[in-house]
Coordinates of C-alpha atoms in Angstrom, one line a residue:
X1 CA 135.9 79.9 69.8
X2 CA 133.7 76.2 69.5
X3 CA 135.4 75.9 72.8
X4 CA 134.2 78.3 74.5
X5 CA 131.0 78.3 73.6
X6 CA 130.6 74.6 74.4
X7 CA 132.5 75.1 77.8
X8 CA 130.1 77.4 78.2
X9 CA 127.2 75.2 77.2
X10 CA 128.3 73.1 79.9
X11 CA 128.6 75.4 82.7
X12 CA 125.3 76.4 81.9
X13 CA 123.6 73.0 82.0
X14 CA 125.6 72.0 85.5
X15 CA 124.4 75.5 86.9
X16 CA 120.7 74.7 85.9
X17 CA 121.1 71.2 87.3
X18 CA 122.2 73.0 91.1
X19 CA 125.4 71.3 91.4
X20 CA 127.6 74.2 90.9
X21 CA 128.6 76.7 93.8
X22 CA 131.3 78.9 92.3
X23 CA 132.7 78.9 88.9
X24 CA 136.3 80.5 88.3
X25 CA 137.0 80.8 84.2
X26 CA 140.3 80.8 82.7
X27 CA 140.2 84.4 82.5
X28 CA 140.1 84.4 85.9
X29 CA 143.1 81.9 86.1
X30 CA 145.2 83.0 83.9
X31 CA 145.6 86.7 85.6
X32 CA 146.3 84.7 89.4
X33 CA 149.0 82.9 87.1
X34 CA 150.1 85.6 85.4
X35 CA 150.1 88.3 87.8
X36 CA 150.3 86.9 91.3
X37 CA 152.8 84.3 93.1
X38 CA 149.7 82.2 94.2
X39 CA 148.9 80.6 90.9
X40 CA 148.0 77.4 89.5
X41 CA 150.6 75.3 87.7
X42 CA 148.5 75.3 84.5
X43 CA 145.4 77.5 83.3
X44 CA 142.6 75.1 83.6
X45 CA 139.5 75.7 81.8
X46 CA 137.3 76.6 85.0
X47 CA 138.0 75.8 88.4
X48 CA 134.4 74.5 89.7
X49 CA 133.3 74.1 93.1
X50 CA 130.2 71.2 92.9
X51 CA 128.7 70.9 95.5
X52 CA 126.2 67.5 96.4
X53 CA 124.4 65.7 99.3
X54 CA 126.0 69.0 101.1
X55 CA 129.3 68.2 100.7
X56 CA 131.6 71.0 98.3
X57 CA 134.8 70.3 96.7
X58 CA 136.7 72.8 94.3
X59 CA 137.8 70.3 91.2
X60 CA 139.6 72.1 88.1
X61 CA 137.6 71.5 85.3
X62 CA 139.4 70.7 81.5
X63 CA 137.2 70.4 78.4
X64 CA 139.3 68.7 75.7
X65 CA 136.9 68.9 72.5
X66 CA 140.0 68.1 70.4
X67 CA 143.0 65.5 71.3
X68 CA 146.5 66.6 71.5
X69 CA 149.8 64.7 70.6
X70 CA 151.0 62.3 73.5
X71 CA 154.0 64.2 74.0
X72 CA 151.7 67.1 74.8
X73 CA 149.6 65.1 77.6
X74 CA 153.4 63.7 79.1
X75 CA 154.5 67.6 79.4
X76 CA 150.8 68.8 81.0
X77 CA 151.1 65.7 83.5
X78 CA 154.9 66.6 84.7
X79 CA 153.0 70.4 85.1
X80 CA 150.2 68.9 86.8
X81 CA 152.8 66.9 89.3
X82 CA 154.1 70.7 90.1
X83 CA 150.8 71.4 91.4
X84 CA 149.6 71.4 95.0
X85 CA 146.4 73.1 95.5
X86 CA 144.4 71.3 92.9
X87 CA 143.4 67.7 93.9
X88 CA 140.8 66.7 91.5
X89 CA 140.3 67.3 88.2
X90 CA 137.4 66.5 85.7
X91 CA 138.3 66.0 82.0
X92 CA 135.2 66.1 79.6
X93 CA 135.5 64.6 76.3
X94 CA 133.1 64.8 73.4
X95 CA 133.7 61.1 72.1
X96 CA 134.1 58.0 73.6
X97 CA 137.8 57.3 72.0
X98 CA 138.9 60.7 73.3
X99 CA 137.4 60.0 76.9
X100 CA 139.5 56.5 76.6
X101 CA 142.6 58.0 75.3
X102 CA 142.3 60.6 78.2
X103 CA 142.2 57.8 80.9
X104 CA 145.1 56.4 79.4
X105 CA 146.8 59.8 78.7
X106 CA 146.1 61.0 82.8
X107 CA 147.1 57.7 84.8
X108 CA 150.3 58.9 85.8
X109 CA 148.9 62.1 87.4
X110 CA 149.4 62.7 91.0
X111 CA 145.8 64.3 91.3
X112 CA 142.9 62.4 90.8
X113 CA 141.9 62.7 87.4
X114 CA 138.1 61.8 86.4
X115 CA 137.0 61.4 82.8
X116 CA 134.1 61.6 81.4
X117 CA 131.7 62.4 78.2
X118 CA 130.6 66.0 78.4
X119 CA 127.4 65.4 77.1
X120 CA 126.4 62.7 79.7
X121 CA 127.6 64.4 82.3
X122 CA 126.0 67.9 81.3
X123 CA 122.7 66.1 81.3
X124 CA 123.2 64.2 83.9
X125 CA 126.3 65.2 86.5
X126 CA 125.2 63.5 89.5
X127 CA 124.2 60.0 87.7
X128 CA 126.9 60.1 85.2
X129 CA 129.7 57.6 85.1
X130 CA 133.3 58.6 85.2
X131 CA 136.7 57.2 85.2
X132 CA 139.3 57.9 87.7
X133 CA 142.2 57.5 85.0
X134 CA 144.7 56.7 87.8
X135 CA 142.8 53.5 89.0
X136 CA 140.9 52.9 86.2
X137 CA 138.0 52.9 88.7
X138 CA 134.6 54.3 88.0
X139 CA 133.0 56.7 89.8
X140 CA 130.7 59.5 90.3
X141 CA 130.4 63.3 91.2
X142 CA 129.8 61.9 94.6
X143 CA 132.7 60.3 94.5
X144 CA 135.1 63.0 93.7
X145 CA 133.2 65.7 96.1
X146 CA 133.5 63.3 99.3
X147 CA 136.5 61.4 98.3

């Protein structure tokens, strides 16, 4: 239940801040996976569409407030390598260490996969720094709606 309630914290603060144009929760996920054929290969947290400097991109969005096992990244990574409508994806962490382990954790992804502290970014989405775990390359929301 934290987890929702912080997920929701932080759809609240990125809708204040204008840089959200549709928001999708897992709810909303889950049934397309569960009950249609045009599903995603995992039920993300949200699947956001920012939108900034007039550009829009759909991104799924994960909040991991707690670490899982490696083994348990490995198996969402060969999911995430099933899917082909998602392109970018925004991990938030909580803590630096987890936002570090999650760069390492997401390099072999196919999609891009941006980290970042939740915090930070809830306070500041367009400013914040991210990670793009594949490259190890930092970036912005910019970044990931035009790139």
């Amino acid at each position: 239940m934290r987890h929702d309630v912080e997920l929701n914290d932080i759809r609240l603060a990125l809708t204040n801040a204008g840089v959200v144009a549709g928001w999708k929760t897992e709810h909303d996920i889950r049934a397309l996976n569960d009950f249609t054929t045009s599903g995603y290969a995992k039920d993300f947290d949200a699947l956001v569409v920012f939108t900034v400097g007039g550009g829009s991109r759909e991104v799924a969005l994960e909040y991991e407030r707690t670490p899982k096992s490696s083994r348990q990244y490995k198996r969402i990574v060969d999911a995430l390598r099933r899917e082909s409508r998602i392109h970018h994806i925004l991990y938030l962490a909580p803590s630096p260490e987890l936002v570090s382990f999650l760069s390492y954790s997401f390099g072999r992804a196919r999609q891009q996969v941006w980290v970042g502290s939740a915090q930070s970014f809830s306070e500041n989405p367009s400013g914040e720094l991210l990670t793009e775990a594949g490259s190890l390359r930092p970036g912005r929301l910019h970044d990931i709606v035009t790139g």
